[in-house]
Short mmCIF file of C-alpha atoms and ligand atoms in Angstrom, two decimals:
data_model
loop_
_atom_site.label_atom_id
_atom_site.label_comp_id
_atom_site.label_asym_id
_atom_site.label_seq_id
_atom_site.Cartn_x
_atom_site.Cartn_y
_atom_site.Cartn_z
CA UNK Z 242 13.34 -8.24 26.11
CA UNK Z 243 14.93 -4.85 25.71
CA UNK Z 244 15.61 -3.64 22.45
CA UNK Z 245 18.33 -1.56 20.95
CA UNK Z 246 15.90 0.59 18.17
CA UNK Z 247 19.07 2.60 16.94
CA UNK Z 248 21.09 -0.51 16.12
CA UNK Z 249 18.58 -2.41 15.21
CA UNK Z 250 17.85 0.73 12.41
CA UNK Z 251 21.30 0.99 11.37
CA UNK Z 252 21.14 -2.54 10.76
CA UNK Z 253 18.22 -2.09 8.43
CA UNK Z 254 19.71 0.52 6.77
CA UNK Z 255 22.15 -1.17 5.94
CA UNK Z 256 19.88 -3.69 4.18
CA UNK Z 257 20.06 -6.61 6.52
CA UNK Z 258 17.20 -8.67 6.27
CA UNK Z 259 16.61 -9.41 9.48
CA UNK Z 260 16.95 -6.28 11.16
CA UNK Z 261 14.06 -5.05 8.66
CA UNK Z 262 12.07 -8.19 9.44
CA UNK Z 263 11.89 -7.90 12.95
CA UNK Z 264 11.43 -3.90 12.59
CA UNK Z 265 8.22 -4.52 10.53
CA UNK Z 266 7.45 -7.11 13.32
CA UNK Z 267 7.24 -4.00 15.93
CA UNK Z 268 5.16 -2.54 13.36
CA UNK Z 269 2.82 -5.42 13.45
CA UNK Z 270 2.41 -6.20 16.93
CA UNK Z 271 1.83 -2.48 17.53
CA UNK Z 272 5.18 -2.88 19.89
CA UNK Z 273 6.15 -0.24 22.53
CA UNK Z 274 8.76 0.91 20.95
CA UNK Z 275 7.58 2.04 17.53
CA UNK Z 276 7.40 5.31 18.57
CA UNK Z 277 11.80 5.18 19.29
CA UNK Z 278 11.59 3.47 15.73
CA UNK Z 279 9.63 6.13 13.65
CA UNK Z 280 11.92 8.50 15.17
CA UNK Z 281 15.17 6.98 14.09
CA UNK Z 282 13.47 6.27 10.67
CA UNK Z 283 11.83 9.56 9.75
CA UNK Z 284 15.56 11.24 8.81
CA UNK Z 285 15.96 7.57 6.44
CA UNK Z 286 13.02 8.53 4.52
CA UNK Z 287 11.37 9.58 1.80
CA UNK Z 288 13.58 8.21 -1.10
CA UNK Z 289 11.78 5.13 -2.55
CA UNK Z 290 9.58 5.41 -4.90
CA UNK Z 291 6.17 3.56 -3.68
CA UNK Z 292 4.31 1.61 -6.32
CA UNK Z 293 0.71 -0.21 -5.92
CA UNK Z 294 -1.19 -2.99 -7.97
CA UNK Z 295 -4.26 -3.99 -7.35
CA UNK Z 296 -7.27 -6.07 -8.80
CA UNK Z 297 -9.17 -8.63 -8.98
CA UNK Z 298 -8.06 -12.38 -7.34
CA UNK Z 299 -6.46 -14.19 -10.18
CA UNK Z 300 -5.64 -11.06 -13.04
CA UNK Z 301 -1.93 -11.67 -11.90
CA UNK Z 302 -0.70 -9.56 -9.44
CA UNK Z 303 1.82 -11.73 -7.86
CA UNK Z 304 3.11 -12.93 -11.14
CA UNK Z 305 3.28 -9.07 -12.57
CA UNK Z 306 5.09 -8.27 -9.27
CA UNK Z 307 7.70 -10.84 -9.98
CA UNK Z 308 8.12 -9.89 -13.53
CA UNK Z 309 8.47 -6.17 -12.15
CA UNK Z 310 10.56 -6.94 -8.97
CA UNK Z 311 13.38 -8.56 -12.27
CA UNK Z 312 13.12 -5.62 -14.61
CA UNK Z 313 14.02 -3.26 -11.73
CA UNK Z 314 16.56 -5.81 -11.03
CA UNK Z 315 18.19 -5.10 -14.04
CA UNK Z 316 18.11 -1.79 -13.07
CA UNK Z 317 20.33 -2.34 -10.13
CA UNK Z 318 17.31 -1.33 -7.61
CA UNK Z 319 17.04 -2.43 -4.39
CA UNK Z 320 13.21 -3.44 -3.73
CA UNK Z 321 10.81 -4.05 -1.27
CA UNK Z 322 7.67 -5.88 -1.80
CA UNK Z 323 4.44 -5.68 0.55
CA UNK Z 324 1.92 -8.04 -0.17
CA UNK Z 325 -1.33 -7.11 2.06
CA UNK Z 326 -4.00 -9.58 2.21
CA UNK Z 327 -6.94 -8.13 3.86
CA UNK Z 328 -8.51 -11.77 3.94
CA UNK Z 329 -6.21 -13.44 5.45
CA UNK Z 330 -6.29 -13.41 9.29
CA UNK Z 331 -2.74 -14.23 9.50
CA UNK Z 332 0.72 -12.72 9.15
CA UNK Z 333 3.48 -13.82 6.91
CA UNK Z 334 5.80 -13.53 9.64
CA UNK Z 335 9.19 -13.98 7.38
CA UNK Z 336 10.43 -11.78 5.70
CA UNK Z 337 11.17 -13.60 2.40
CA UNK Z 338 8.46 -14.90 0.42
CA UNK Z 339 5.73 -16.79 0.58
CA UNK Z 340 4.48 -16.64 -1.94
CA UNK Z 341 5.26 -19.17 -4.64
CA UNK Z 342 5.57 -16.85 -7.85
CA UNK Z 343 8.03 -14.55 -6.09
CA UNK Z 344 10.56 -17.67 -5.00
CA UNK Z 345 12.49 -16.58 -7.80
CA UNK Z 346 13.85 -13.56 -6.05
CA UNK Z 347 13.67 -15.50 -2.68
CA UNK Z 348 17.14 -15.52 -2.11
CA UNK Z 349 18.45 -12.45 -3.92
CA UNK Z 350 19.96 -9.86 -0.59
CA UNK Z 351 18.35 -6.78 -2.69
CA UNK Z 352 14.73 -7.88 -2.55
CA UNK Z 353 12.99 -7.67 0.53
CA UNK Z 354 9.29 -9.33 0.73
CA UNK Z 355 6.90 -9.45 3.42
CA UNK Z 356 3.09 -10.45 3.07
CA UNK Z 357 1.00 -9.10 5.98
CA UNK Z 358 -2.33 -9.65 6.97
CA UNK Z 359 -5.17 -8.17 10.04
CA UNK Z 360 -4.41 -10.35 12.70
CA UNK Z 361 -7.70 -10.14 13.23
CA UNK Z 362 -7.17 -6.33 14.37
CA UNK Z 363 -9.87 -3.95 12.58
CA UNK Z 364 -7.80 -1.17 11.36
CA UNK Z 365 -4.18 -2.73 12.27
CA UNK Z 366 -3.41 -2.78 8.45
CA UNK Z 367 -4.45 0.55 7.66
CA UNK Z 368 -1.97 1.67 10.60
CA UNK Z 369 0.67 -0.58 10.11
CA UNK Z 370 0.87 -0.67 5.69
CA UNK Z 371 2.37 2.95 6.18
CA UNK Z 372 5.17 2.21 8.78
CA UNK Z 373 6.48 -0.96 7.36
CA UNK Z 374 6.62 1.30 3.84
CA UNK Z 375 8.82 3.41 6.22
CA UNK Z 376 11.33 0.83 7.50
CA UNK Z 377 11.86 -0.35 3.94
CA UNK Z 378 12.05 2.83 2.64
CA UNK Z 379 14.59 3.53 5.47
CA UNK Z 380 16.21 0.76 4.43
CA UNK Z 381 17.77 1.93 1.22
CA UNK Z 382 14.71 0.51 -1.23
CA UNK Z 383 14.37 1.94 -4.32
CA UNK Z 384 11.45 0.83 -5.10
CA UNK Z 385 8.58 -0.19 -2.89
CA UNK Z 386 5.27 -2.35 -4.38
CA UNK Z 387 2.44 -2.52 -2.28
CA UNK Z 388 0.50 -5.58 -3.54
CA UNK Z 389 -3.27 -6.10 -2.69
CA UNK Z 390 -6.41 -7.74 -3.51
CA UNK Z 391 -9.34 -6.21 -5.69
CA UNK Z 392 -10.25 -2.74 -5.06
CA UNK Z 393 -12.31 -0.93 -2.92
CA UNK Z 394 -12.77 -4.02 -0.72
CA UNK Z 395 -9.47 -3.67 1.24
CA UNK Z 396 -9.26 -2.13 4.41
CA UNK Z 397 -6.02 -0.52 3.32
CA UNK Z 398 -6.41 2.24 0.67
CA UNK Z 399 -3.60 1.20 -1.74
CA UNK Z 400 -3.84 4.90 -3.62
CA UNK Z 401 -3.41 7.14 -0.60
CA UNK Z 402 0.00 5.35 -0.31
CA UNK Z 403 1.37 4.96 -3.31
CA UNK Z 404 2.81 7.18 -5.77
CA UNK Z 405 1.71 5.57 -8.56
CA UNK Z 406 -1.48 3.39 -8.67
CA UNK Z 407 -1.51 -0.09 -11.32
CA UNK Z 408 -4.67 -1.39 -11.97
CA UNK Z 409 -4.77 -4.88 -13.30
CA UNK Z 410 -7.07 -6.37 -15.11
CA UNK Z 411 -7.65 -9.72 -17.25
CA UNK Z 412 -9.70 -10.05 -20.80
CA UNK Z 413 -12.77 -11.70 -20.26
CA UNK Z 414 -15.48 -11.34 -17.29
CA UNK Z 415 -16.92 -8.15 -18.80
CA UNK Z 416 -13.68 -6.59 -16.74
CA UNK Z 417 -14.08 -3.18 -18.34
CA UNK Z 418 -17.54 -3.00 -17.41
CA UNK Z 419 -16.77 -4.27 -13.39
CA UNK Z 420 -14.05 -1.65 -14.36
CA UNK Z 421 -16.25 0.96 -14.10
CA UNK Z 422 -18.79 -0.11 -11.38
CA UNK Z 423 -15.61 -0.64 -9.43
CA UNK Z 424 -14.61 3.18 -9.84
CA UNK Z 425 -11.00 2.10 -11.25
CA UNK Z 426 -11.13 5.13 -13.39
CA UNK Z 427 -10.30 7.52 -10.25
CA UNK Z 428 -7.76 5.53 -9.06
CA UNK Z 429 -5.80 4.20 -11.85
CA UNK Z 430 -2.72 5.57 -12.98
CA UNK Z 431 -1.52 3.39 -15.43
CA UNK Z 432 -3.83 0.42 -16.48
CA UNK Z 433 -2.67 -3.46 -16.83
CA UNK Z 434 -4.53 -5.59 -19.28
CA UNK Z 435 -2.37 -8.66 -17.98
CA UNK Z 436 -3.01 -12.18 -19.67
CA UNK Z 437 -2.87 -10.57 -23.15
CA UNK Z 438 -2.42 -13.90 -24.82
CA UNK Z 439 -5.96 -14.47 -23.82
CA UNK Z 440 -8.75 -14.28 -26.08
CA UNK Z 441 -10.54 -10.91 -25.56
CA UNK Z 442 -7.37 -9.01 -24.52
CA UNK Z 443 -7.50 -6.43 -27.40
CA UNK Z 444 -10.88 -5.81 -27.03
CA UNK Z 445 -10.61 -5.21 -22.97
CA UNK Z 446 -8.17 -2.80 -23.98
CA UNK Z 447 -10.03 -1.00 -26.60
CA UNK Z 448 -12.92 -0.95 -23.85
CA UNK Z 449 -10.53 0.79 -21.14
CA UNK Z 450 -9.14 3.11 -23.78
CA UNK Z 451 -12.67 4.08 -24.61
CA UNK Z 452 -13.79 4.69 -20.92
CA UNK Z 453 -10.94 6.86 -20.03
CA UNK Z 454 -11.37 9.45 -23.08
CA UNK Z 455 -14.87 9.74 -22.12
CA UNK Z 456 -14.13 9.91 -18.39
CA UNK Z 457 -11.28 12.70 -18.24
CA UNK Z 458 -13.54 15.20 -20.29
CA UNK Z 459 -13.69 17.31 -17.44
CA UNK Z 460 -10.93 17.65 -16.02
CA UNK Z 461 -8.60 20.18 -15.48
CA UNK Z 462 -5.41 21.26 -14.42
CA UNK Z 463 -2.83 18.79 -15.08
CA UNK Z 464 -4.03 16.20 -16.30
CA UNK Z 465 -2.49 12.67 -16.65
CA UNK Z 466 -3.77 10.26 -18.97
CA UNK Z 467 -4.00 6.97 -17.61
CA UNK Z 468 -1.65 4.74 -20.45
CA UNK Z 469 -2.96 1.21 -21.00
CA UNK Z 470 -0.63 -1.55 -21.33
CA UNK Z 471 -0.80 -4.91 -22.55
CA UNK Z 472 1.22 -7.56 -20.74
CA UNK Z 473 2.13 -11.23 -20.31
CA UNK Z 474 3.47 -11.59 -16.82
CA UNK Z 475 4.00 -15.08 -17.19
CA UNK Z 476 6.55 -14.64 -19.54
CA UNK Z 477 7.56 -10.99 -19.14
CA UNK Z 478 5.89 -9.69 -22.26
CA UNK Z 479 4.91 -6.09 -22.35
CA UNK Z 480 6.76 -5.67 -18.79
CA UNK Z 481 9.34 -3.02 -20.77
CA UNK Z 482 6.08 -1.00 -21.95
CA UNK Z 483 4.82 -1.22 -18.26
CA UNK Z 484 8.44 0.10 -16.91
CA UNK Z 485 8.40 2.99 -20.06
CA UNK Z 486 4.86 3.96 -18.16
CA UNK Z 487 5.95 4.15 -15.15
CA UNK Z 488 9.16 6.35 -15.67
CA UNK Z 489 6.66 8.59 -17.43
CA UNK Z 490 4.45 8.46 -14.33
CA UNK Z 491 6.84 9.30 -12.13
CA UNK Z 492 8.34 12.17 -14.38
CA UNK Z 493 4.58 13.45 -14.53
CA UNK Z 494 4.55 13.28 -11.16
CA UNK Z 495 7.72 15.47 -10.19
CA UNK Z 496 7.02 18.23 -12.93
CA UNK Z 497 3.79 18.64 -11.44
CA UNK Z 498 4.36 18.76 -7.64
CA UNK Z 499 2.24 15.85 -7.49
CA UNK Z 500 4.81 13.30 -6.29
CA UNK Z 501 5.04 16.33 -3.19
CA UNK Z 502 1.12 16.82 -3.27
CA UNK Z 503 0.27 12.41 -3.09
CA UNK Z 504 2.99 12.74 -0.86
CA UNK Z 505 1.34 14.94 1.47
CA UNK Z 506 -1.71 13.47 1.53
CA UNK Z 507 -0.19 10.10 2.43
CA UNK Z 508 1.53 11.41 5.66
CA UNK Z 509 -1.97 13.22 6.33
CA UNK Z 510 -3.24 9.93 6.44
CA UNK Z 511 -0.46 8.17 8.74
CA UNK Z 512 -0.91 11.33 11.46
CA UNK Z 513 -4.40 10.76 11.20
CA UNK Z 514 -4.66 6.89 11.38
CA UNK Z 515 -1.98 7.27 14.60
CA UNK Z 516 -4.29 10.28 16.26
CA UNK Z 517 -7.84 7.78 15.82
CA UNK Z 518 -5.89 4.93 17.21
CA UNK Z 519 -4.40 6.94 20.24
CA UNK Z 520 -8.37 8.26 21.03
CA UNK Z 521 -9.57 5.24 20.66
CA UNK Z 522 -7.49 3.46 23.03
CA UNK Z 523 -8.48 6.18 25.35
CA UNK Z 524 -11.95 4.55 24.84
CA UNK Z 525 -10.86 1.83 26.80
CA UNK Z 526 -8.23 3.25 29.15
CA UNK Z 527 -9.69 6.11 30.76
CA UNK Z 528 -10.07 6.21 34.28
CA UNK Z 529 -13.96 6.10 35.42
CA UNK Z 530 -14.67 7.93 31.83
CA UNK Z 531 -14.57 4.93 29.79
CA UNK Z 532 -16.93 3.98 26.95
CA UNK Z 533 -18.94 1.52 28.18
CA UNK Z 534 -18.56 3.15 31.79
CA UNK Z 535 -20.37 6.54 30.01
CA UNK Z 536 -22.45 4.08 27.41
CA UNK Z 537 -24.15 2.70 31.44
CA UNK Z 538 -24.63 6.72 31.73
CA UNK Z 539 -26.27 7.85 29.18
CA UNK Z 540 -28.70 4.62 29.30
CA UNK Z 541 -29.81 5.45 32.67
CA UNK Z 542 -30.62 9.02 31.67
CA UNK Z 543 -28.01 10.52 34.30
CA UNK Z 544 -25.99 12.01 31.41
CA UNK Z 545 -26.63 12.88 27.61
CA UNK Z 546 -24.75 11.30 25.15
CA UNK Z 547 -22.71 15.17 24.12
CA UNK Z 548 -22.00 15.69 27.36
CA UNK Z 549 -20.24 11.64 27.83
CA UNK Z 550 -18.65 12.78 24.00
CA UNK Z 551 -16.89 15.34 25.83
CA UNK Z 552 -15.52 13.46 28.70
CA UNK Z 553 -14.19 11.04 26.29
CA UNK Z 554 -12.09 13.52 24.62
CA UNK Z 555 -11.37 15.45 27.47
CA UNK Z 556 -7.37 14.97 28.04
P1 GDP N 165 -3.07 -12.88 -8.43
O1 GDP N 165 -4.08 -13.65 -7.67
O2 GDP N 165 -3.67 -11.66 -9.04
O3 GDP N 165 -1.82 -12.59 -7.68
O4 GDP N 165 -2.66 -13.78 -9.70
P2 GDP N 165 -1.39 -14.72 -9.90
O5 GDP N 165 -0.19 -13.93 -10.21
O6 GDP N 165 -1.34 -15.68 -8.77
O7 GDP N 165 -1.80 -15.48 -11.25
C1 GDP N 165 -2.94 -16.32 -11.36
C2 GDP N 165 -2.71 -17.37 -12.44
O8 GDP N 165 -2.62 -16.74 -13.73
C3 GDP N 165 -1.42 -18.14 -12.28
O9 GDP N 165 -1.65 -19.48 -12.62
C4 GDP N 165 -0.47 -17.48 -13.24
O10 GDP N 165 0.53 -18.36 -13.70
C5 GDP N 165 -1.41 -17.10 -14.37
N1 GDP N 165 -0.94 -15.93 -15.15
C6 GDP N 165 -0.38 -14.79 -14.67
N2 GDP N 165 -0.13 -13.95 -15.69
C7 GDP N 165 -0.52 -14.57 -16.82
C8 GDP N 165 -0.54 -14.19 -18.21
O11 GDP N 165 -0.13 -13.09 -18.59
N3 GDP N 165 -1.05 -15.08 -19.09
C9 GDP N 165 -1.54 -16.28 -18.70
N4 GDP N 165 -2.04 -17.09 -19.64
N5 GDP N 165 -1.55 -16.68 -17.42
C10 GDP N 165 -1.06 -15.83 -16.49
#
């Protein structure tokens, strides 16, 4: 069915849902004409401000992301929510959520949420994360969250895309010990001890505040000290503290050249994640030269295995 990309992106940008629905659908199913689509989006882009949260199954991510998704409400942002779950082989499909702690901004036009998952496809997320951050960008969001499960076990690396990087964590379960085993420190920009009506809370944040003065001893240049808040996402507790963090965050960021520098690196990433998926179709689609074709090669002894390299990569 033919598609009409440049309508179909000035319908986005003008924040219909289901113009950026079926946009992050092309992004999904790796369609033809994403290429027509990131071309028409690139001018769009580049205003949203691109937050991620991460840990642990359970610590209350979804139920933080609500509570955040309302306070930026307030704020009269317009928000877009991607919840990646590397675990899941399936796609959300809709656009609205799915997920049941966020039905409370189910129906409100400003809030766009979309859960997406591998289909199976190793490295689909890790290409596709980045482009459906573009078509809500493009589409006028404010703010964008990036949701995902635990750290360091998700195919998609939730700090090279985000401007600011939430770690959650729970009292209890020795967290600020798995905490540091999990190398949070590096990647946390603000910490979340979530569930503070817990037993344990004060001292998991006392632990965490501990870690990260003895951590950032040696570094230098500007240096940002990762804030830890307490919070109650179930009933919105703390979320003003977390908000106060991460306007300071993002000031940080833009006195520093940071914001430009993460920035950067993200689109570093996107070129190169685009560039490895291009060669390695190649793998498959190349004349007489393909991989298994040179693999037969090389086993035989008629070729060595530089010499097949080559032909791979030759154009
Ligand atoms: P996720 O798996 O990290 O997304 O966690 P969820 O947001 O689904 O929350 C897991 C469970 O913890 C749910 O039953 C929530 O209602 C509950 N929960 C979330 N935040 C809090 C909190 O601050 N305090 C308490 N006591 N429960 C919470």
């Amino acid at each position: 069915m033919p598609i009409d990309v440049t309508a179909l992106v000035e319908q986005a940008r003008a924040g219909r849902a289901r113009a950026v629905a079926r946009l992050i659908s092309l992004v999904e199913e790796e369609s033809p004409h994403l290429r027509a689509v990131a071309e028409e989006l690139a001018p769009l882009t580049g205003r949203a401000r691109v937050l991620g949260l991460t840990g642990a199954p359970g610590v209350g991510k979804s139920t933080a992301t609500s509570a955040l998704i309302s306070a930026f409400r307030a704020r009269g942002a317009r928000i877009g929510v991607l919840a990646i779950d590397p675990t899941s082989p399936f796609s959300g499909g809709a656009l609205l959520g799915d997920r049941i702690r966020m039905h409370d901004h189910a129906t409100d036009p400003e809030v766009f949420i979309r859960s997406m998952a591998t289909r199976g496809h190793l490295g689909g997320l890790a290409l596709a994360t980045p482009q459906a951050l573009r078509v809500l960008d493009a589409a006028g969001c404010d703010v964008i969250l990036i949701e995902t499960v635990g750290v360091g076990q998700s195919e998609v690396d939730i700090v090279s895309l985000a401007d600011t990087t939430l770690v959650l964590l729970a009292p209890g379960m020795g967290d600020g010990i798995q905490a540091a085993k999990a190398g949070i420190l590096e990647i946390a920009d603000i910490f979340v001890v979530n569930k503070s009506d817990r037993d344990g809370a004060e001292q998991t944040a006392r632990d965490l505040k501990n870690m990260i003065s003895l951590s950032r001893k040696e570094i230098t240049g500007p240096r940002w000290r990762p804030p830890v808040v307490s919070t109650v996402a179930s009933t919105a507790a703390g979320i003003d503290d977390l908000m106060s963090a991460l306007d300071a965050h993002h000031d940080w960021l833009t006195t520093h050249g940071e914001l430009e520098t993460r920035r950067t690196r993200r689109a570093a990433g996107e070129i190169e994640a685009i560039a490895l998926a291009t060669l390695r179709s190649r793998f498959t689609h190349h004349g007489a030269d393909t991989l298994t074709h040179l693999a037969k090669q090389v086993v035989a002894g008629h070729l060595d295995p530089y010499t097949a390299a080559d032909r791979l990569l030759s154009p």
